[in-house]
Coordinates of N, CA and C in Angstrom, one line a residue:
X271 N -6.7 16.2 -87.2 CA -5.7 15.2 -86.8 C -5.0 15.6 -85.5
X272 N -4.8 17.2 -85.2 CA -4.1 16.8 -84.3 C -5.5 17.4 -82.8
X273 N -6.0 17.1 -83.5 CA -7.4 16.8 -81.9 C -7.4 15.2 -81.7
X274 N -7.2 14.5 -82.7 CA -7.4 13.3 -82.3 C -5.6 12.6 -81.4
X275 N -4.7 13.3 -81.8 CA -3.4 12.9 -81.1 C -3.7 13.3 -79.5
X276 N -4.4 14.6 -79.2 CA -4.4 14.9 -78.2 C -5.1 13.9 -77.3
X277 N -6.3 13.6 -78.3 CA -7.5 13.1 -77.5 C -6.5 11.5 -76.9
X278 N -6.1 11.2 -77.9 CA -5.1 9.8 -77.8 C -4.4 9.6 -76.3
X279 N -3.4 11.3 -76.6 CA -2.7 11.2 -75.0 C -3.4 11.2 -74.3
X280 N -4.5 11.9 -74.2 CA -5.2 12.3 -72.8 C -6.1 11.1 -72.6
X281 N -6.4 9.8 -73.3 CA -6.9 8.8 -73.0 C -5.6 8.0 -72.4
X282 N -4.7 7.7 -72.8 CA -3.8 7.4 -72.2 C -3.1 7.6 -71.3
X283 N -3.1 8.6 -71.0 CA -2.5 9.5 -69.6 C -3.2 9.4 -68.5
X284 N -4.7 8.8 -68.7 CA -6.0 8.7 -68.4 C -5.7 7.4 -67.9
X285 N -5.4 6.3 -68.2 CA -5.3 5.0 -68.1 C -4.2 4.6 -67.4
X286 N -3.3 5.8 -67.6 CA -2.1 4.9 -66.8 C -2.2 5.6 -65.2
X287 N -3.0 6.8 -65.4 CA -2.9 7.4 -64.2 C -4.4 6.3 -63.2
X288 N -5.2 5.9 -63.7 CA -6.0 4.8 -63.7 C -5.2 3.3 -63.1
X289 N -4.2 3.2 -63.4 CA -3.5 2.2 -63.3 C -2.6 1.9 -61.9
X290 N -2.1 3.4 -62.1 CA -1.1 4.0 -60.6 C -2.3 3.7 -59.4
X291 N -3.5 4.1 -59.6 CA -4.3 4.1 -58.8 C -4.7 2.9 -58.1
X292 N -5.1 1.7 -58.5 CA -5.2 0.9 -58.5 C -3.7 -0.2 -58.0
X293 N -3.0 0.0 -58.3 CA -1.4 -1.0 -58.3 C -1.6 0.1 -56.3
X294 N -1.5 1.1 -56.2 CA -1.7 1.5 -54.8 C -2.6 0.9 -54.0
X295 N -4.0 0.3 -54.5 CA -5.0 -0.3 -53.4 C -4.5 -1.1 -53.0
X296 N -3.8 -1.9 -54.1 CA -3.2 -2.8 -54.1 C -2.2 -3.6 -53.1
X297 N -1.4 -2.5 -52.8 CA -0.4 -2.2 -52.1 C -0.6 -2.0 -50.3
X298 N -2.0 -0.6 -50.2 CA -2.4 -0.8 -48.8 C -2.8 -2.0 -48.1
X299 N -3.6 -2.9 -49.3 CA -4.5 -4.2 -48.5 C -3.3 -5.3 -48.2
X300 N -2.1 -4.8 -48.8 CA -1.5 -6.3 -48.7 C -0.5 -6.3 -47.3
X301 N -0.8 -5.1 -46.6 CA -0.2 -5.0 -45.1 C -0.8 -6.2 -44.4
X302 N 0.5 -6.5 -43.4 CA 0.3 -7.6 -42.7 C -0.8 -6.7 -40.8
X303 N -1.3 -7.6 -40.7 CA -2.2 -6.9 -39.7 C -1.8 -7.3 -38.4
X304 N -1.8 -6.4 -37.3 CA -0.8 -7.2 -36.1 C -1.7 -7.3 -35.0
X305 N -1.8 -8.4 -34.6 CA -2.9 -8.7 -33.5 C -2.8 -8.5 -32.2
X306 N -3.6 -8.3 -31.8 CA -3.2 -7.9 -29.9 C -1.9 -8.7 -29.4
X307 N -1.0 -8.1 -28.7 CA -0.2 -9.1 -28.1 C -1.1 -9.9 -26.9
X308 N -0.6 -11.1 -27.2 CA -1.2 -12.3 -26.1 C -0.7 -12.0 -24.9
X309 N -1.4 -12.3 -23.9 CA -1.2 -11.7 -22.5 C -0.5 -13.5 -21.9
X310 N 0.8 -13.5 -21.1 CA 1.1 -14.9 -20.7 C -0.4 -15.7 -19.8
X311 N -0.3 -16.9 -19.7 CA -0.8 -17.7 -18.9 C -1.5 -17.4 -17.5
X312 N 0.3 -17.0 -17.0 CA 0.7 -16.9 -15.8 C 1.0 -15.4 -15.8
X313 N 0.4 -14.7 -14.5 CA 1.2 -13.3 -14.6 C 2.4 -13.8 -13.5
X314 N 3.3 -13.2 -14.5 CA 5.0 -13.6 -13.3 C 5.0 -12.5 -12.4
X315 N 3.7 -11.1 -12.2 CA 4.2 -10.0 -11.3 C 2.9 -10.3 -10.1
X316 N 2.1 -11.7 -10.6 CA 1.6 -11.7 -9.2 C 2.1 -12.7 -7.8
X317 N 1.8 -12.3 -7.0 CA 2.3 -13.2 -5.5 C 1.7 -14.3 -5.9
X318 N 2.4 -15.2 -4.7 CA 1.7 -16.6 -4.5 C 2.6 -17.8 -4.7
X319 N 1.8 -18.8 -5.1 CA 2.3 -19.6 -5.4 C 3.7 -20.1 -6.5
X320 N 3.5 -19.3 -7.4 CA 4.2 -19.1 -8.7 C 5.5 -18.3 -8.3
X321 N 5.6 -17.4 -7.3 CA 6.8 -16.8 -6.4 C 7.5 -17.6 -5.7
X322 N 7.2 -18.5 -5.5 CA 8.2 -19.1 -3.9 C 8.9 -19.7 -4.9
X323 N 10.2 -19.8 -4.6 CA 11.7 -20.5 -4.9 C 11.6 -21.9 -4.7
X324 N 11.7 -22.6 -5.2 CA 12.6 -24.2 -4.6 C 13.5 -24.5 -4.9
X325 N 14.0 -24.2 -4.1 CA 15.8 -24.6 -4.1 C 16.2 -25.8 -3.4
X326 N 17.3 -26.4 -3.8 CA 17.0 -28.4 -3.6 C 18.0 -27.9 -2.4
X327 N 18.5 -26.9 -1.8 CA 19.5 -26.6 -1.0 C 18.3 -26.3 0.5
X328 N 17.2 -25.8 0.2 CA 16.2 -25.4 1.3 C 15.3 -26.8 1.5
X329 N 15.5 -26.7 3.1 CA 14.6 -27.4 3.7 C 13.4 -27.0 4.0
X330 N 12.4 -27.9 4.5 CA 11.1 -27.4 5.2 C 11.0 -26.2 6.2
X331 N 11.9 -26.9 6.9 CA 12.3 -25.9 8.1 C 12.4 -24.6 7.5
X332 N 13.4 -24.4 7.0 CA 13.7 -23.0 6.4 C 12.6 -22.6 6.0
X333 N 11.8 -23.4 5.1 CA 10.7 -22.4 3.8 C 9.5 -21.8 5.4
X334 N 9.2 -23.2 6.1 CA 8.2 -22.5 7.1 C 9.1 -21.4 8.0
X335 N 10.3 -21.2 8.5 CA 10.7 -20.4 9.2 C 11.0 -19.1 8.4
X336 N 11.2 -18.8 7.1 CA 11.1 -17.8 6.1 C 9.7 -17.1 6.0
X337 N 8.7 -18.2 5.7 CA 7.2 -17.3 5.8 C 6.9 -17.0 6.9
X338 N 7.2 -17.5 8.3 CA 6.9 -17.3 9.7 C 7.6 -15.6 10.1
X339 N 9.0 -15.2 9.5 CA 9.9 -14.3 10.0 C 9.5 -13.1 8.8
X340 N 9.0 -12.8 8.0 CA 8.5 -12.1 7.2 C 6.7 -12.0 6.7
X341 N 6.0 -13.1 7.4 CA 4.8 -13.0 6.9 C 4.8 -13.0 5.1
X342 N 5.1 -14.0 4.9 CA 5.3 -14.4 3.9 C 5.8 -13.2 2.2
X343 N 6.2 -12.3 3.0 CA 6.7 -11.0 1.8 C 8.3 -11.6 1.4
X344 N 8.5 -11.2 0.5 CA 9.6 -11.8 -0.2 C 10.5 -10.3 -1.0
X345 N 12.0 -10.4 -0.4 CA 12.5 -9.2 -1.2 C 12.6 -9.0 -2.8
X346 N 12.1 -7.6 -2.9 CA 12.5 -7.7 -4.3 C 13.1 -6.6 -4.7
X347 N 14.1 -5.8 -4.0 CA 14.6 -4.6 -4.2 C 15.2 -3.9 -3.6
X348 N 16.2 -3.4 -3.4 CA 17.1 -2.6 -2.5 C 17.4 -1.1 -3.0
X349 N 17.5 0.1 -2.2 CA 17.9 1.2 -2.8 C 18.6 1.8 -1.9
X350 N 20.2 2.1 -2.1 CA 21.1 2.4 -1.4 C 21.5 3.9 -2.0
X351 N 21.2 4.7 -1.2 CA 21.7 5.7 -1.5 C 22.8 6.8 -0.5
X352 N 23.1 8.2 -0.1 CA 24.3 8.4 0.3 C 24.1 8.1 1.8
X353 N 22.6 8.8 1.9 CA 22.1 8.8 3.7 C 21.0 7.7 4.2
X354 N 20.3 7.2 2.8 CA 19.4 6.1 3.3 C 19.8 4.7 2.6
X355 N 19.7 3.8 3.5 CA 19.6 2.3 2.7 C 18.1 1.4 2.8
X356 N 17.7 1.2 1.9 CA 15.9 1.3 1.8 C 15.6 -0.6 1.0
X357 N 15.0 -1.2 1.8 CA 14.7 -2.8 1.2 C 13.1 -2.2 0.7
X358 N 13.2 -3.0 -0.2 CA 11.4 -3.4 -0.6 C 10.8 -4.8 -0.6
X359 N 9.9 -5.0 0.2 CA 9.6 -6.2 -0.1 C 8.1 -6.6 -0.6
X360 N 7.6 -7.7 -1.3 CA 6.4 -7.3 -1.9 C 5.6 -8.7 -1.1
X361 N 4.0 -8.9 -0.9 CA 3.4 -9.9 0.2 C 3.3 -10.5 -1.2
X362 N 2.2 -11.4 -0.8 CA 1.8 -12.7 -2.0 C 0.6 -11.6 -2.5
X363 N -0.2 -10.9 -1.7 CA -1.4 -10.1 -2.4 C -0.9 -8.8 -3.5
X364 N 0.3 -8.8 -3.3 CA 0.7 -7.8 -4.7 C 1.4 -6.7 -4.0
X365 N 1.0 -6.2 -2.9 CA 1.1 -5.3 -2.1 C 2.9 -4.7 -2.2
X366 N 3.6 -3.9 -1.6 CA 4.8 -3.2 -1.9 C 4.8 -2.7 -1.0
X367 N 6.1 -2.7 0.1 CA 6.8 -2.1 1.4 C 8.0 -1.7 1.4
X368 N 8.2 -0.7 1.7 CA 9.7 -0.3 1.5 C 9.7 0.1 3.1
X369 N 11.0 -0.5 3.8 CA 11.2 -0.4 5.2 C 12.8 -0.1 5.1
X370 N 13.2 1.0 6.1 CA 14.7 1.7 6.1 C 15.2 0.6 7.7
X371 N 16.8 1.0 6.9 CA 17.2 0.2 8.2 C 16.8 0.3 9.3
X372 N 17.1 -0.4 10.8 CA 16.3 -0.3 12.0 C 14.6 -0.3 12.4
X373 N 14.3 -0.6 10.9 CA 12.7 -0.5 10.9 C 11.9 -2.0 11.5
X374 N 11.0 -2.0 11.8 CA 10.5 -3.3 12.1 C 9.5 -3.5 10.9
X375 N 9.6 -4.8 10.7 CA 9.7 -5.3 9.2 C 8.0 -5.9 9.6
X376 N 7.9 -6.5 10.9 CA 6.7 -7.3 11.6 C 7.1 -7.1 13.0
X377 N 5.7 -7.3 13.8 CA 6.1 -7.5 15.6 C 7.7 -8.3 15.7
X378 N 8.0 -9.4 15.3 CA 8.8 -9.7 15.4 C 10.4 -9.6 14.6
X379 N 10.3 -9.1 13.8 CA 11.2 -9.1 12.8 C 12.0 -7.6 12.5
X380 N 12.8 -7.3 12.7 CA 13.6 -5.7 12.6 C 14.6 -6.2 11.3
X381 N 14.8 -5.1 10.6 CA 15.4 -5.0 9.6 C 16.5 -4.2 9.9
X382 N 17.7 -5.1 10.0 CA 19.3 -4.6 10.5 C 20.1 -3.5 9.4
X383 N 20.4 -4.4 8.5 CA 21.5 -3.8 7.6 C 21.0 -4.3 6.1
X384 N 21.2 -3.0 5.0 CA 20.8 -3.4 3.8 C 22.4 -3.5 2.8
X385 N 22.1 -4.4 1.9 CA 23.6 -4.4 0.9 C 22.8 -4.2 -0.4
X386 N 23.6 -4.1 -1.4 CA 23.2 -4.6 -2.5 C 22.3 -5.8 -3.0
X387 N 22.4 -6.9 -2.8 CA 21.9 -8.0 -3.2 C 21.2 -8.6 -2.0
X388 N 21.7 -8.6 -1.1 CA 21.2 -8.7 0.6 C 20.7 -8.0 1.5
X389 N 19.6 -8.5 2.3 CA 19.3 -8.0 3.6 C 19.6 -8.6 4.6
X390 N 20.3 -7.8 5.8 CA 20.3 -8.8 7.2 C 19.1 -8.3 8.5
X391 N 17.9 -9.7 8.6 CA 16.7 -8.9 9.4 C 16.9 -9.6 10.8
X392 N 16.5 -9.3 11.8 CA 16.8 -10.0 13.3 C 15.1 -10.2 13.8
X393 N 15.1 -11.2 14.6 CA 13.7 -11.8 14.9 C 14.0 -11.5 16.6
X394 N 12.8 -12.2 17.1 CA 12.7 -11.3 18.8 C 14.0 -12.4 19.4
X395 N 14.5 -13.1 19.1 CA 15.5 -14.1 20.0 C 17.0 -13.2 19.5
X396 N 17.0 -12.3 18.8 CA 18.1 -11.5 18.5 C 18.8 -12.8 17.4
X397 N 18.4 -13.8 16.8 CA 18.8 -14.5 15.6 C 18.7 -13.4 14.4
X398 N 20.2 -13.3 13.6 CA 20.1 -12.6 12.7 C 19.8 -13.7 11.0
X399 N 19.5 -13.0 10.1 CA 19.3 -13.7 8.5 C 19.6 -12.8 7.6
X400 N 19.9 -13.6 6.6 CA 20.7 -13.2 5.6 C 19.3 -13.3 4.3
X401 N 18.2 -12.0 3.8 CA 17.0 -12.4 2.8 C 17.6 -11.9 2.0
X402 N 18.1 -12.7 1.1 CA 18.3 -12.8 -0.8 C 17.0 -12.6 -1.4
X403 N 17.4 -11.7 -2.2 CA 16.2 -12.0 -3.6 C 15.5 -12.9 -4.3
X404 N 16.3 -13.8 -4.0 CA 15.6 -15.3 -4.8 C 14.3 -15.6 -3.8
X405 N 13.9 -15.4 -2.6 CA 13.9 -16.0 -1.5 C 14.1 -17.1 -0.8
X406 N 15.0 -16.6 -0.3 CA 16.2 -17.9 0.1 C 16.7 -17.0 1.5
X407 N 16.8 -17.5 2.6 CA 16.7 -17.1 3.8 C 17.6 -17.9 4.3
X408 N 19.1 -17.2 5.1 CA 19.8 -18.7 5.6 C 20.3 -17.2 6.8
X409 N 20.5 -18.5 7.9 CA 20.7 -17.7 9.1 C 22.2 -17.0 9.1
X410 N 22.5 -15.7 9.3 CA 23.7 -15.1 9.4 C 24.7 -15.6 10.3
X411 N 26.0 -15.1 10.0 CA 27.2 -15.4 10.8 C 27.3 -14.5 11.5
X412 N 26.9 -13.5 12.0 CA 27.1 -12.6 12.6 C 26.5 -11.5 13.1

Protein backbone atom coordinates (compact mmCIF):
# COMPACT_ATOMS: atom_id res chain seq x y z
CA UNK A 1 0.00 0.00 0.00
CA UNK A 2 2.42 2.35 0.64
CA UNK A 3 4.26 1.67 -2.95
CA UNK A 4 1.18 2.32 -4.47
CA UNK A 5 0.80 6.08 -2.47
CA UNK A 6 4.15 6.71 -3.75
CA UNK A 7 3.63 5.49 -7.12
CA UNK A 8 0.29 7.91 -6.98
CA UNK A 9 2.52 11.06 -5.99
CA UNK A 10 5.04 10.49 -8.36
CA UNK A 11 2.37 10.17 -11.20
CA UNK A 12 1.10 13.22 -10.15
CA UNK A 13 4.01 15.26 -9.54
CA UNK A 14 4.57 13.86 -13.00
CA UNK A 15 1.61 15.54 -14.51
CA UNK A 16 1.68 18.69 -12.98
CA UNK A 17 5.19 19.12 -13.71
CA UNK A 18 3.90 18.12 -17.41
CA UNK A 19 1.58 20.83 -17.08
CA UNK A 20 4.03 23.71 -15.97
CA UNK A 21 5.70 22.68 -19.11
CA UNK A 22 3.36 23.19 -21.41
CA UNK A 23 1.20 26.49 -19.85
CA UNK A 24 5.19 27.91 -20.67
CA UNK A 25 5.09 26.97 -24.53
CA UNK A 26 2.31 28.52 -24.24
CA UNK A 27 3.40 31.62 -22.94
CA UNK A 28 6.68 32.02 -25.45
CA UNK A 29 4.42 31.68 -28.72
CA UNK A 30 2.05 34.30 -27.50
CA UNK A 31 4.80 37.20 -27.91
CA UNK A 32 3.89 39.89 -30.03
CA UNK A 33 6.51 39.88 -33.01
CA UNK A 34 7.91 43.34 -34.05
CA UNK A 35 8.45 44.02 -37.58
CA UNK A 36 11.12 46.01 -39.34
CA UNK A 37 10.58 49.62 -38.74
CA UNK A 38 9.17 51.17 -42.07
CA UNK A 39 11.63 53.37 -43.61
CA UNK A 40 9.58 57.02 -44.57
CA UNK A 41 8.51 57.65 -48.22
CA UNK A 42 10.55 60.52 -48.37
CA UNK A 43 14.08 60.66 -46.87
CA UNK A 44 13.89 64.29 -45.07
CA UNK A 45 18.06 64.02 -44.91
CA UNK A 46 18.20 64.06 -48.68
CA UNK A 47 18.90 67.40 -50.82
CA UNK A 48 16.77 68.65 -53.44
CA UNK A 49 13.61 69.35 -54.02
CA UNK A 50 11.99 68.34 -50.71
CA UNK A 51 14.59 70.99 -49.03
CA UNK A 52 13.77 74.26 -50.47
CA UNK A 53 11.52 76.37 -48.18
CA UNK A 54 8.46 78.24 -49.53
CA UNK A 55 7.79 80.97 -47.75
CA UNK A 56 4.72 83.19 -49.01
CA UNK A 57 7.13 86.20 -47.78
CA UNK A 58 9.96 85.03 -50.71
CA UNK A 59 9.93 86.11 -54.03
CA UNK A 60 11.37 84.65 -57.26
CA UNK A 61 13.88 86.96 -57.18
CA UNK A 62 15.14 85.97 -53.92
CA UNK A 63 14.73 82.07 -54.35
CA UNK A 64 16.95 82.53 -57.84
CA UNK A 65 19.36 85.05 -56.21
CA UNK A 66 19.75 82.48 -52.97
CA UNK A 67 20.65 79.51 -55.34
CA UNK A 68 22.79 81.90 -57.57
CA UNK A 69 24.95 83.31 -54.09
CA UNK A 70 25.50 79.84 -52.53
CA UNK A 71 25.26 77.33 -55.41
CA UNK A 72 22.38 76.11 -54.18
CA UNK A 73 23.81 74.70 -50.49
CA UNK A 74 21.51 75.59 -47.81
CA UNK A 75 22.60 76.29 -43.97
CA UNK A 76 22.16 73.76 -41.62
CA UNK A 77 24.49 74.47 -38.67
CA UNK A 78 26.58 76.73 -36.79
CA UNK A 79 29.41 75.99 -34.27
CA UNK A 80 30.53 78.81 -32.19
CA UNK A 81 33.16 78.27 -30.08
CA UNK A 82 35.85 80.44 -27.88
CA UNK A 83 38.38 81.09 -30.95
CA UNK A 84 36.48 79.70 -34.03
CA UNK A 85 32.92 80.49 -35.43
CA UNK A 86 32.30 77.67 -38.01
CA UNK A 87 28.86 77.54 -40.56
CA UNK A 88 27.91 74.29 -42.22
CA UNK A 89 26.24 74.10 -45.14
CA UNK A 90 24.88 71.02 -46.93
CA UNK A 91 24.45 71.03 -51.43
CA UNK A 92 21.28 69.27 -52.76
CA UNK A 93 23.71 66.07 -53.46
CA UNK A 94 24.04 65.34 -49.69
CA UNK A 95 27.43 66.67 -49.56
CA UNK A 96 28.60 68.78 -45.99
CA UNK A 97 30.93 72.04 -45.82
CA UNK A 98 31.95 73.65 -42.95
CA UNK A 99 33.58 77.12 -43.85
CA UNK A 100 35.18 79.49 -40.88
CA UNK A 101 34.61 83.06 -40.99
CA UNK A 102 36.39 85.14 -43.87
CA UNK A 103 36.32 81.99 -45.83
CA UNK A 104 35.03 81.96 -49.38
CA UNK A 105 31.92 80.09 -49.45
CA UNK A 106 32.09 80.19 -53.74
CA UNK A 107 34.23 82.46 -56.35
CA UNK A 108 31.80 84.87 -55.49
CA UNK A 109 30.51 84.60 -52.20
CA UNK A 110 32.75 85.20 -48.64
CA UNK A 111 31.37 84.23 -45.51
CA UNK A 112 31.52 87.46 -43.10
CA UNK A 113 30.20 86.78 -39.63
CA UNK A 114 28.65 83.66 -37.94
CA UNK A 115 25.73 84.06 -35.01
CA UNK A 116 23.84 81.52 -33.59
CA UNK A 117 20.84 81.10 -35.83
CA UNK A 118 22.45 83.34 -38.68
CA UNK A 119 25.05 83.80 -41.16
CA UNK A 120 26.14 87.12 -42.73
CA UNK A 121 27.86 86.14 -46.47
CA UNK A 122 29.02 89.06 -48.97
CA UNK A 123 28.95 88.47 -52.79
CA UNK A 124 31.59 90.27 -55.34
CA UNK A 125 29.45 93.77 -55.42
CA UNK A 126 30.35 93.88 -51.50
CA UNK A 127 26.19 93.27 -50.94
CA UNK A 128 25.92 91.69 -47.60
CA UNK A 129 22.91 88.71 -46.56
CA UNK A 130 21.52 87.61 -43.76
CA UNK A 131 21.33 82.96 -44.53
CA UNK A 132 18.87 81.60 -41.94
CA UNK A 133 18.39 78.08 -41.52
CA UNK A 134 15.09 77.76 -42.91
CA UNK A 135 16.62 78.94 -46.13
CA UNK A 136 15.55 82.12 -46.36
CA UNK A 137 18.08 84.76 -47.53
CA UNK A 138 17.18 88.51 -47.11
CA UNK A 139 19.71 91.17 -47.88
CA UNK A 140 21.46 92.70 -44.66
CA UNK A 141 21.39 96.16 -43.06
CA UNK A 142 24.59 96.51 -42.67
Amino acid sequence: MNINKILKLSIFLITILFFQLQFMNLKADNTNKIDDEELPAIDPFAGGVGNISQDSTETSGQASQSNSLLNNMRLVGTIIGENKKIAIFSSPDGGVFKFKENDAITDSTMLIEVFNEVVIVQDESKNQFEVYMNNIIKPSGG
